[in-house]
Coordinates of C-alpha atoms and ligand atoms in Angstrom, one line a residue:
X4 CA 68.4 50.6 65.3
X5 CA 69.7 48.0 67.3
X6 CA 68.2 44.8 65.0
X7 CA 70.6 46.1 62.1
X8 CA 73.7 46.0 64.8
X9 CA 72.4 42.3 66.4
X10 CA 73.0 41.8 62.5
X11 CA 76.3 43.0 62.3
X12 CA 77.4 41.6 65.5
X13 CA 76.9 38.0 64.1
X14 CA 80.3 38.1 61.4
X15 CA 82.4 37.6 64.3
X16 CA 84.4 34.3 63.4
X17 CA 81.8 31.9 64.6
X18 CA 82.3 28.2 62.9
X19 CA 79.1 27.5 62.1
X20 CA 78.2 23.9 59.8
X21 CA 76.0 23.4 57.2
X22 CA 75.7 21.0 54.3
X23 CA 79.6 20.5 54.8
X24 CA 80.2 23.7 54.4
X25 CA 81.7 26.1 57.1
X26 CA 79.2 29.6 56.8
X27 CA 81.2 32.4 55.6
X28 CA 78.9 35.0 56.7
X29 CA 75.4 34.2 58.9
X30 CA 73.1 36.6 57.6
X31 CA 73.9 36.4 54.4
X32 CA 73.2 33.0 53.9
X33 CA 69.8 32.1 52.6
X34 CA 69.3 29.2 55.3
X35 CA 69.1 32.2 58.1
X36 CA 68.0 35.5 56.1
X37 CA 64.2 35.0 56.9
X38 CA 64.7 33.9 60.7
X39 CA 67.1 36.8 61.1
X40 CA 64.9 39.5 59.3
X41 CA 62.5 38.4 61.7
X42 CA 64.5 38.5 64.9
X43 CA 66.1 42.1 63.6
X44 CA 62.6 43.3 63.5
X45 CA 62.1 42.6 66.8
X46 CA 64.4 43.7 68.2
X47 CA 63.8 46.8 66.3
X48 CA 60.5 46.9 68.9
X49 CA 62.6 48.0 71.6
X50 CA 63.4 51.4 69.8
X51 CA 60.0 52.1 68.5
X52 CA 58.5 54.7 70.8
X53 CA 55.5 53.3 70.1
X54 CA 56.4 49.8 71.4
X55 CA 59.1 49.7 73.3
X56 CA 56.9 50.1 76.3
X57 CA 55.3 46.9 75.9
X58 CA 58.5 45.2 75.0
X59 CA 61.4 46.4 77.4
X60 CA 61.9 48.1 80.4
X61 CA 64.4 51.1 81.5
X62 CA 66.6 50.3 83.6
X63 CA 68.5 52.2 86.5
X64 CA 70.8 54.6 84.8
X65 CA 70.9 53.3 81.3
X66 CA 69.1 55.4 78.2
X67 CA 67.9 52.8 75.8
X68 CA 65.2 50.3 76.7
X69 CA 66.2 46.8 78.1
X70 CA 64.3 43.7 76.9
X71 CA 62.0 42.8 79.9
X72 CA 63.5 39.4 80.4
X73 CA 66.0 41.1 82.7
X74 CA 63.7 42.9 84.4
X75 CA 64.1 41.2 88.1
X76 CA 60.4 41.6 89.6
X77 CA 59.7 42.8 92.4
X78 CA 56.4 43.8 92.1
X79 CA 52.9 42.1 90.8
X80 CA 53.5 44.8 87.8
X81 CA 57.1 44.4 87.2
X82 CA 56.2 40.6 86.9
X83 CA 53.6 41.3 84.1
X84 CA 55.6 43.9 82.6
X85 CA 57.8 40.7 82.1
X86 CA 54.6 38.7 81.0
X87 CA 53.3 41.2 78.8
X88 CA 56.9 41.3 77.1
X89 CA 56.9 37.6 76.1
X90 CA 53.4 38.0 75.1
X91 CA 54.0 40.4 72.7
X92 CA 57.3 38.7 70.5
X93 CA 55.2 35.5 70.7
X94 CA 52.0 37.4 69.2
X95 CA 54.6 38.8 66.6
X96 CA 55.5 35.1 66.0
X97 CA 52.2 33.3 66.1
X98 CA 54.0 31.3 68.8
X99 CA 56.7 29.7 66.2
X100 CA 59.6 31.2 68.0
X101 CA 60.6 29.7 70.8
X102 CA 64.2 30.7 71.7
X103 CA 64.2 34.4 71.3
X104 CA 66.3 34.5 73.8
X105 CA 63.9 35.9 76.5
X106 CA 64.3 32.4 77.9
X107 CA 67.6 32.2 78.6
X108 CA 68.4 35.7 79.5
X109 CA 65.5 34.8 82.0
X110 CA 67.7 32.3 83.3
X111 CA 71.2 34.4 83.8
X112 CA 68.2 37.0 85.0
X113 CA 66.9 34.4 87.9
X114 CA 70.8 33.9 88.9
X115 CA 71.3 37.2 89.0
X116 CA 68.2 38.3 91.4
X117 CA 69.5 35.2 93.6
X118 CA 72.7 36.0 94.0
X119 CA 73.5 36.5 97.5
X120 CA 72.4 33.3 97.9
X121 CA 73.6 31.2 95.2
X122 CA 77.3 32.7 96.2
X123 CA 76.8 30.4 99.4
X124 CA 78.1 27.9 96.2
X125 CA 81.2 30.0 94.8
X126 CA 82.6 32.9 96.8
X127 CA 83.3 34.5 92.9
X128 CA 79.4 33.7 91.6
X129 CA 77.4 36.7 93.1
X130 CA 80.7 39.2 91.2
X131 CA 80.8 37.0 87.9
X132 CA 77.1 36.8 87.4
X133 CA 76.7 40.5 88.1
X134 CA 79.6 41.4 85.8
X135 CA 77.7 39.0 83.0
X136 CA 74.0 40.1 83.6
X137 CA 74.6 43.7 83.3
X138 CA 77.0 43.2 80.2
X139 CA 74.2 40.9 78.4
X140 CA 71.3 43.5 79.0
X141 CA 73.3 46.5 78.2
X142 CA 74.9 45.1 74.8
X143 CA 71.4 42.9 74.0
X144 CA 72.8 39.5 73.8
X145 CA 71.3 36.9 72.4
X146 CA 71.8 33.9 74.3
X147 CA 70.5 30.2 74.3
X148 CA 70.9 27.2 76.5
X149 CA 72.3 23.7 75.6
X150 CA 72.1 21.2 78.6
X151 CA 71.9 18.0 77.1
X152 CA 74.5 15.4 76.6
X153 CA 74.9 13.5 73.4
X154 CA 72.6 11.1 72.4
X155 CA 75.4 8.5 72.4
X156 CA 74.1 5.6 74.8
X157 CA 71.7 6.3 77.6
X158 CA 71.6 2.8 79.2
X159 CA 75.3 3.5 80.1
X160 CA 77.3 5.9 82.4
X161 CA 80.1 8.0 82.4
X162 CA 82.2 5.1 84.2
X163 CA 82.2 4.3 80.4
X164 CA 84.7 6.2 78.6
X165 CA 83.1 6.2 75.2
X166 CA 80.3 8.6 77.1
X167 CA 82.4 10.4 79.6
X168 CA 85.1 11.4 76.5
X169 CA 82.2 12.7 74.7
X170 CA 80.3 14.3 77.5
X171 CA 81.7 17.8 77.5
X172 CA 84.2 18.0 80.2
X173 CA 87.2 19.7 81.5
X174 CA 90.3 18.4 80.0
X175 CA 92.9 21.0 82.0
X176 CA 92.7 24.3 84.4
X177 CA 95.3 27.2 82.5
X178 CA 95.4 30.8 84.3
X179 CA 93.2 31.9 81.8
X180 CA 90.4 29.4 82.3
X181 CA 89.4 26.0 81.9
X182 CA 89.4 24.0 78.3
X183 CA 86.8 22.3 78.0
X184 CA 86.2 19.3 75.0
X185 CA 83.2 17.1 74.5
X186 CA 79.9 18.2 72.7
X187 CA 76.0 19.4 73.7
X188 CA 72.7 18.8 72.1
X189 CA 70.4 20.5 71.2
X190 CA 71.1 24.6 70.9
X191 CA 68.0 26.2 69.5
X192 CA 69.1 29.7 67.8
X193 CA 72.8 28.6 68.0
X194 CA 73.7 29.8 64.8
X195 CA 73.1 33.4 66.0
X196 CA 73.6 33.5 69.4
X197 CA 76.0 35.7 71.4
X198 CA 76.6 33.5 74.3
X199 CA 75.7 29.6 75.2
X200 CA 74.3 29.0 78.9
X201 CA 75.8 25.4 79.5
X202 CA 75.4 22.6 81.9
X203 CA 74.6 19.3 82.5
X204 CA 70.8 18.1 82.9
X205 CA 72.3 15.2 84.7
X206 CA 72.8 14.3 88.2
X207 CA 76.5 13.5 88.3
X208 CA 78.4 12.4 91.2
X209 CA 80.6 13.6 93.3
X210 CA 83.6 11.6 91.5
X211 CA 83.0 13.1 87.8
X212 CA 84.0 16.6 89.2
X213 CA 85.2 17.5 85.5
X214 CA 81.5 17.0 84.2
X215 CA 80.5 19.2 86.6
X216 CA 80.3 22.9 85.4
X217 CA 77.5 25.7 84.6
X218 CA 79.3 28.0 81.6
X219 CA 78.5 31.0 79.3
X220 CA 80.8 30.3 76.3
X221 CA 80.9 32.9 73.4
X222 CA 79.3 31.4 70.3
X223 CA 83.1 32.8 68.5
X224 CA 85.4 30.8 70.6
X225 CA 88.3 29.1 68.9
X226 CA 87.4 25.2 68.7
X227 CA 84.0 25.5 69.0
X228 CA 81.7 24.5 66.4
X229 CA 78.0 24.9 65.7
X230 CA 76.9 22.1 63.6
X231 CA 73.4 22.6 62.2
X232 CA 70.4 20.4 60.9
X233 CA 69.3 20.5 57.6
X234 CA 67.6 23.9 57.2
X235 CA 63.7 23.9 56.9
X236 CA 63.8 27.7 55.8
X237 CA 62.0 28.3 52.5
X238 CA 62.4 31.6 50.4
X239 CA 58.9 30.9 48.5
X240 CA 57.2 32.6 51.5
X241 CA 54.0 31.8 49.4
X242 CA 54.3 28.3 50.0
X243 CA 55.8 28.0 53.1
X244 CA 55.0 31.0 55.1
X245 CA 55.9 30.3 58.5
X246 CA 59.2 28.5 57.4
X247 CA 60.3 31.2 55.4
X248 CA 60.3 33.2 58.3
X249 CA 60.4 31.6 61.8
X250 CA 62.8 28.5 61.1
X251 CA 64.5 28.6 64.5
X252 CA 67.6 26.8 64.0
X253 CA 69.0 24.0 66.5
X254 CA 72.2 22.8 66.6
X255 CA 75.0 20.2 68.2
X256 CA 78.0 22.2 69.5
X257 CA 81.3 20.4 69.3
X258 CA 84.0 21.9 71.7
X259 CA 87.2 21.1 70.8
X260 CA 89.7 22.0 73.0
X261 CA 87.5 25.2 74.1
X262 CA 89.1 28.0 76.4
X263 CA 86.4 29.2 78.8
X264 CA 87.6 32.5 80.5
X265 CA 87.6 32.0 84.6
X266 CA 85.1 34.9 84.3
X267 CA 82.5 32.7 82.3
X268 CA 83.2 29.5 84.4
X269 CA 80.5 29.9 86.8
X270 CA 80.7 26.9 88.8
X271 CA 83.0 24.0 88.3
X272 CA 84.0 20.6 90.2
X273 CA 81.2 19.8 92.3
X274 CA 78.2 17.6 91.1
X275 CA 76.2 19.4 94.4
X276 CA 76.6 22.5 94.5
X277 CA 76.1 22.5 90.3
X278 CA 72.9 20.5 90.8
X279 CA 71.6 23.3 93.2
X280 CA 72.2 26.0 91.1
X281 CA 70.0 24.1 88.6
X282 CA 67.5 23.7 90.8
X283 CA 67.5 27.2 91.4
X284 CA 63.5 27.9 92.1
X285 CA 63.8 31.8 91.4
X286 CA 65.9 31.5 88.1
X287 CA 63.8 28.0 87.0
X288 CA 60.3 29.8 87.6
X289 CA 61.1 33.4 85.6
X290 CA 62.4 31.4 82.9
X291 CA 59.8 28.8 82.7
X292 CA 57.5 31.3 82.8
X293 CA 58.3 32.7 79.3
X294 CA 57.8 29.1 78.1
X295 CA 54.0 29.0 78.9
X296 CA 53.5 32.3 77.9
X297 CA 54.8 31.8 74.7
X298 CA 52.9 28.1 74.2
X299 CA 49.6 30.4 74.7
X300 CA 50.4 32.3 71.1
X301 CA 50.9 29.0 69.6
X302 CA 48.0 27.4 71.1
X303 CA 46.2 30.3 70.0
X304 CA 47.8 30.4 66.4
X305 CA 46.9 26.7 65.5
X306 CA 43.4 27.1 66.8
X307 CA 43.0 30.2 64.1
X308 CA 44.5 27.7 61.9
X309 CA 42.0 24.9 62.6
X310 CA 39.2 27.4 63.0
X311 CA 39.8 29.3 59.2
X312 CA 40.3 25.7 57.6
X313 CA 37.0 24.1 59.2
X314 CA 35.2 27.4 58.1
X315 CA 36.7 27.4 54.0
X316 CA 34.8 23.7 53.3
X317 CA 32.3 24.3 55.3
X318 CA 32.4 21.6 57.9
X319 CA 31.4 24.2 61.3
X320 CA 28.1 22.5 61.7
X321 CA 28.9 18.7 61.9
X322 CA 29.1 18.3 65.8
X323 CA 32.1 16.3 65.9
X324 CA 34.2 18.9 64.5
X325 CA 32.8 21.2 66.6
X326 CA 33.5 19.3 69.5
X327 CA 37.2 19.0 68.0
X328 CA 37.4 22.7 67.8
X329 CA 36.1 23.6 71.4
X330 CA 38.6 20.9 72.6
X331 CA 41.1 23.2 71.1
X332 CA 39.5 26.5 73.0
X333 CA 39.7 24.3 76.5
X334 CA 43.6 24.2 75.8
X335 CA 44.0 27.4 75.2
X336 CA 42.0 27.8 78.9
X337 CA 43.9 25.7 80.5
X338 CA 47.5 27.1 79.8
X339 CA 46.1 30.9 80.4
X340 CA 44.9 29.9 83.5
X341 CA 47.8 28.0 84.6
X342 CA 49.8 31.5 83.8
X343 CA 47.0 33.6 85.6
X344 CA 47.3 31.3 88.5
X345 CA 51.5 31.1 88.6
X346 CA 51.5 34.9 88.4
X347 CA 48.8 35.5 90.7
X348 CA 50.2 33.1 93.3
X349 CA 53.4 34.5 93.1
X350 CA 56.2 34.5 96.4
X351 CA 58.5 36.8 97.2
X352 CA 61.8 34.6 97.2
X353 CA 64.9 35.2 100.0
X354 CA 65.6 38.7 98.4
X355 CA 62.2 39.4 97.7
X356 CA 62.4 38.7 94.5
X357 CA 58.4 37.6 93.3
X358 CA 59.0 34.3 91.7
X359 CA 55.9 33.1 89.7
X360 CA 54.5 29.6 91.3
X361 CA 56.3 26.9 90.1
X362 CA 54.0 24.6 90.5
X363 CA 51.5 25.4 88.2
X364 CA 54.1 26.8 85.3
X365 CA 55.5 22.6 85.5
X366 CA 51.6 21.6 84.8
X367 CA 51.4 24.0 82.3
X368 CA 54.7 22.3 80.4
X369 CA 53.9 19.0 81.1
X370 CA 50.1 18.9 80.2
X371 CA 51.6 21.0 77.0
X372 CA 53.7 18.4 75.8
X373 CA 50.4 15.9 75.1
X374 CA 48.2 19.3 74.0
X375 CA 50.1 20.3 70.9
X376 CA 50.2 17.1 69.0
X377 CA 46.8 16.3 69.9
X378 CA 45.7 20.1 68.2
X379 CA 48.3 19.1 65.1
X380 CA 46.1 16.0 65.3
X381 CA 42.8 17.5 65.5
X382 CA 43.6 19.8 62.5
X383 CA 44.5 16.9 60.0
X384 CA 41.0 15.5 61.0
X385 CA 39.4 19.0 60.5
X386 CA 41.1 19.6 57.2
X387 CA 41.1 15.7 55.6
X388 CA 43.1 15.3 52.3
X389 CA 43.0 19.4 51.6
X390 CA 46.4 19.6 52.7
X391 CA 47.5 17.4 49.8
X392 CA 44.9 18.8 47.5
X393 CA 46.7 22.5 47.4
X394 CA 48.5 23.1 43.8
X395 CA 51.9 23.2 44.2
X396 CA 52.3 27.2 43.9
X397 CA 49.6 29.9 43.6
X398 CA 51.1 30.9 40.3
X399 CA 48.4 29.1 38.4
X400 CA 45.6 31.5 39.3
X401 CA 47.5 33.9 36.6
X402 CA 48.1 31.0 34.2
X403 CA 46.4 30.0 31.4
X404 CA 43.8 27.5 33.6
X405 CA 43.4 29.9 35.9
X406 CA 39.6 29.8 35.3
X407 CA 39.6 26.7 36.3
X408 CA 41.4 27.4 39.3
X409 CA 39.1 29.7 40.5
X410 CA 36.1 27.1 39.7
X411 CA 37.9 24.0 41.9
X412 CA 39.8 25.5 44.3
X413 CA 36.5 27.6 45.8
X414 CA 35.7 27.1 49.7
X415 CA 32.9 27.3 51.0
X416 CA 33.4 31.0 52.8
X417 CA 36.5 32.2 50.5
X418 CA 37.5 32.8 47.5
X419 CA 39.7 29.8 46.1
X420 CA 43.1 31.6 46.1
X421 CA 42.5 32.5 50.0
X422 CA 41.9 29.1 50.7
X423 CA 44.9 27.4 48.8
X424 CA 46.9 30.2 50.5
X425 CA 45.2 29.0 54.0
X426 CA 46.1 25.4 53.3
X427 CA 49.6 26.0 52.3
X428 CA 49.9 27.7 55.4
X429 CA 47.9 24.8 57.5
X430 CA 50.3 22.5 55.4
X431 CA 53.4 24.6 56.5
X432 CA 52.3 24.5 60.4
X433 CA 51.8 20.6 60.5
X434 CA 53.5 18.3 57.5
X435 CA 56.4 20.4 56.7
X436 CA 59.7 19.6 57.5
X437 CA 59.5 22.9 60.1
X438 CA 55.6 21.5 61.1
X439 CA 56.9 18.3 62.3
X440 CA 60.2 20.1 64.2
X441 CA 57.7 21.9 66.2
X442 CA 55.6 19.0 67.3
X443 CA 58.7 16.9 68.4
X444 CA 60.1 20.5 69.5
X445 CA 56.3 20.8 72.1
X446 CA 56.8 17.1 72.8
X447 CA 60.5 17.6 74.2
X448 CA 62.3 20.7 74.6
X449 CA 61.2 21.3 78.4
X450 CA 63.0 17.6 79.0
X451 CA 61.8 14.2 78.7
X452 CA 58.0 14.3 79.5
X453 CA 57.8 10.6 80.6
X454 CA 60.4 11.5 83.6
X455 CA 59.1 15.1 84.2
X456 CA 55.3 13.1 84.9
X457 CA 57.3 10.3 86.5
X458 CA 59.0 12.7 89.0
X459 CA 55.7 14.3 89.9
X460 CA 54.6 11.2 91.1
X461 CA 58.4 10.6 92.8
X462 CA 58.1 13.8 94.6
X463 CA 54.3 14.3 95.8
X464 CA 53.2 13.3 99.5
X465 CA 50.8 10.6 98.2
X466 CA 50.1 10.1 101.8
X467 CA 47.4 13.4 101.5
X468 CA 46.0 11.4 98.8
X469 CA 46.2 7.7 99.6
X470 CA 45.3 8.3 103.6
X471 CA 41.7 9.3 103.1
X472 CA 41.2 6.0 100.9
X473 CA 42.2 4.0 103.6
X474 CA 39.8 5.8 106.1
X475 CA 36.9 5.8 104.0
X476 CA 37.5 1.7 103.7
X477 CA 38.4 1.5 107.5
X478 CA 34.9 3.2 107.9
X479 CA 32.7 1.2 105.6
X480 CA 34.4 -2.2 107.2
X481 CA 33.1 -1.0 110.7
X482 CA 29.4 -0.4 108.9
X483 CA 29.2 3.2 110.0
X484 CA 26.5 4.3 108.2
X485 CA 23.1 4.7 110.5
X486 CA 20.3 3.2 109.2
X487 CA 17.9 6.0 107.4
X488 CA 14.3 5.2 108.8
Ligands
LIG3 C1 63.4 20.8 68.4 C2 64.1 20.7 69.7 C3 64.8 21.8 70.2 C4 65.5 21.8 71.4 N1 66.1 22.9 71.8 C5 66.9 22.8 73.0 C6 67.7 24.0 73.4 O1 67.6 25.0 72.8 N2 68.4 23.8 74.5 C7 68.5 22.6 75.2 O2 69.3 22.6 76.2 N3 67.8 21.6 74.8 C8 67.0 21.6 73.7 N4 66.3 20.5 73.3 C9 66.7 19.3 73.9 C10 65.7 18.7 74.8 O3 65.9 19.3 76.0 C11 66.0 17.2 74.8 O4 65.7 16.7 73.5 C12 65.1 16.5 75.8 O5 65.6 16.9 77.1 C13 65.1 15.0 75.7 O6 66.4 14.5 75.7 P1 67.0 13.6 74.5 O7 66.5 14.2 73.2 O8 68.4 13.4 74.7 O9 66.2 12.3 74.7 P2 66.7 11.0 75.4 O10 66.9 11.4 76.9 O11 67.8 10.3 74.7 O12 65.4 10.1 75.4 C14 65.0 9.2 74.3 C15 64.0 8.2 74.8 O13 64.6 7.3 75.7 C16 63.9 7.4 77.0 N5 65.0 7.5 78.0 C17 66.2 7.9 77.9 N6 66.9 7.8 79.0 C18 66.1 7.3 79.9 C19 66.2 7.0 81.3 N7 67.3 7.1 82.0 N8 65.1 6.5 81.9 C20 63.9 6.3 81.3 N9 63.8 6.6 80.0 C21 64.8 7.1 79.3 C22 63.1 8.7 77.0 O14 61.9 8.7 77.8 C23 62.8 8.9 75.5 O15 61.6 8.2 75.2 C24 65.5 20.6 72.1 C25 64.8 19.4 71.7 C26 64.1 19.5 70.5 C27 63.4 18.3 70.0

């Protein structure tokens, strides 16, 4: 099965950081064994005759099932063969996993299906990313992006070494490849990935040529180090369901000195020509497209949540809350029918490739960004101080006052060791240390949501919008209107 060999695959020399400590082995340490059982499972779905239809795709000339993330679609089907896939790990995840990988094997997917173009920008892109998208589906990396410079000083620029030293650059060209030194925030799933997408989310200028790069750098290169947060995972799965299982961790990677084959250097010198392949609308929109599917699950998973908790104390009839909880039902509307409408109005690309609207998939991240804290918010006011009330294990329903356990803890619909187990899990999804990563993780991982709004504004023709104000004023200044007799 492959989840057991995505297992194995992970004691390959990485240098991966925790608590001071360099990780001797990945999945044997307790910080990762839950998220990794998980992911193994999963991946496990790809073998299972039963599943693997739902989940992968086979693809020309290969036996075993690809995951559908490198499907490139051409057709309305193939495109919800890839929706159906995302659909599905996110169901198995209630949402809480967000890098899975679909996402950015989507994005070396979307480069892939535009190649012919893109090699307008490197005479050696259309043969590198061929060579790479091929090796990744048929060996089932696990990939992950990290795109963001440190955090060191944004009011400044790299005309300031402090920020351009740390800013991951290229120090020297060898035969082999470039080295590369500097570091990049944040890599979700770093600690077990295969291979990092990297490049800048900045707009660099022509002059900082050595800034300018899109890489895929093994996660086991010498001088590169993956230093993690504290871990939120939690082996009392009782207590902390969702973190014992679904703690997705992020990480800073520090490359010191890194050697980045010429094979993996995908673009490098030119602040342009990197900036286009960036913007690239066919990669941008398959792998954008995983992100609102998956944000459907969640949406869906916090609304059971909210719903189970409102129903245990008996608080469904009061109107307010169940104004709160149809609020939550119109989010979950509004996301699936930004997906129905980006697949639906679906173009083929240059190469015919059918690349979901873009349009509405960037509503649907940006309108997410204010929905998920507001449902976090909404279920604090559904369940009030029960959060705090639940014991601190459910071990005292078999200890000696476990009468009165049963007696206090009752709800109004369950039993009271379902409902302390429902609001230990409620607890887990919204004040744990993992709860409170995932609504900073809604509120920011598709970019800075101020600027995302702020460029929507940049980049529409107000003029559609702005003109007919101006004629309707025009009009009533000329008193228009006939008199009605
Ligand atoms: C949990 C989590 C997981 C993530 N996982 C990944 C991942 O796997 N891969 C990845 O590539 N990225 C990931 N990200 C990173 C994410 O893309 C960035 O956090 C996001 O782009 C915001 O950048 P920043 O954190 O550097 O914030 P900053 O850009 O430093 O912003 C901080 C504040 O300053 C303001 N600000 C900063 N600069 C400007 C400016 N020039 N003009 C106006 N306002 C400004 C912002 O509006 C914001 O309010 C993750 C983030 C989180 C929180």
């Amino acid at each position: 099965m492959r989840g057991e060999r995505f297992l194995q695959s992970l004691d390959d020399g990485r240098s991966v950081w925790l608590e001071g400590k360099r990780v001797e082995s990945i999945r044997q340490h307790p910080a990762f064994r839950g998220t990794l059982s998980t992911i193994r499972d999963l991946f496990d779905t790809l073998d299972d005759p039963a599943l693997r239809d739902q989940v992968g795709y086979k693809a020309e000339g290969r036996e075993p099932y690809a995951h559908s993330a490198f499907l490139v679609p051409y057709t309305a089907e193939q495109l919800a063969q890839r929706s159906r896939s995302f659909a599905f790990w996110s169901a198995q995840t209630h949402g809480m996993m967000s890098r899975l990988s679909d996402y950015a094997r989507s994005i070396v997917t979307g480069w892939y299906a535009a190649r012919r173009r893109l090699n307008e920008l490197d005479p050696g892109f259309e043969r590198k990313i061929t060579a790479y998208y091929e090796h990744a589906r048929d060996h089932d990396l696990f990939l992950t992006t990290a795109i963001i410079d440190p955090q060191i000083d944004r009011s400044g620029s790299l005309d300031d070494s402090r920020i351009a030293d740390r800013y991951l650059h290229v120090v020297r060209e060898t035969e082999d490849g470039i080295i590369v030194r500097g570091a990049k925030m944040i890599a979700t799933g770093a600690p077990y990935t295969h291979d990092f997408i990297i490049y800048s989310f900045l707009k660099f200028e022509a002059k900082d040529a050595s800034h300018a790069h899109v890489l895929i750098v093994p996660a086991n290169s010498p001088g590169l180090h993956i230093v993690c947060r504290e871990s939120f995972a939690d082996a009392r799965e009782q207590n902390h369901p969702l973190s014992a299982r679904y703690d997705e961790m992020d990480a800073v990677l520090f490359f010191d000195d890194v050697l980045v084959p010429w094979e993996r250097v995908l673009l490098y010198g030119d602040a342009e020509k990197v900036l286009a392949l960036r913007a690239n609308r066919t990669a941008n929109a398959l792998a954008f497209h995983q992100n609102v599917v998956r944000y459907v699950a969640k949406l869906e998973f916090i609304t059971g949540v909210t719903f189970a908790v409102a129903e245990s104390i008996g608080v469904t009839g009061f109107l307010h809350i169940q104004e709160k909880l149809g609020e939550l039902l119109t989010q979950i509307e509004v996301i699936k029918a930004l997906v129905i409408a980006s697949e639906t109005q679906a173009k083929p690309d240059e190469s015919g490739v059918l690349v979901p609207e873009l349009s509405y998939i960037e509503t649907a991240r940006s309108i997410g960004t204010k929905f998920y804290p507001r449902a976090v918010e909404i279920l604090q006011q559904v369940g009030g101080g029960g959060f705090v009330q639940a014991p601190s294990g459910v071990e005292d329903f078999y200890g000696p006052i476990s009468g009165l356990m049963h007696l206090y803890f009752e709800g109004a619909a369950v039993s009271a060791e379902k409902k302390v187990q429902l609001f230990k899990l409620a607890w887990d999804l919204i004040g744990s240390p993992l709860g409170a990563r995932h609504e900073l993780y809604e509120r920011f991982y598709a970019g800075d949501p101020m600027r995302a709004y702020a460029n929507l504004y940049n980049s529409f023709d107000k003029d559609r919008l702005v003109d007919p104000v101006w004629r309707l004023l025009k009009e009533t200044s000329k008193g228009r209107i006939a008199p009605v007799l």
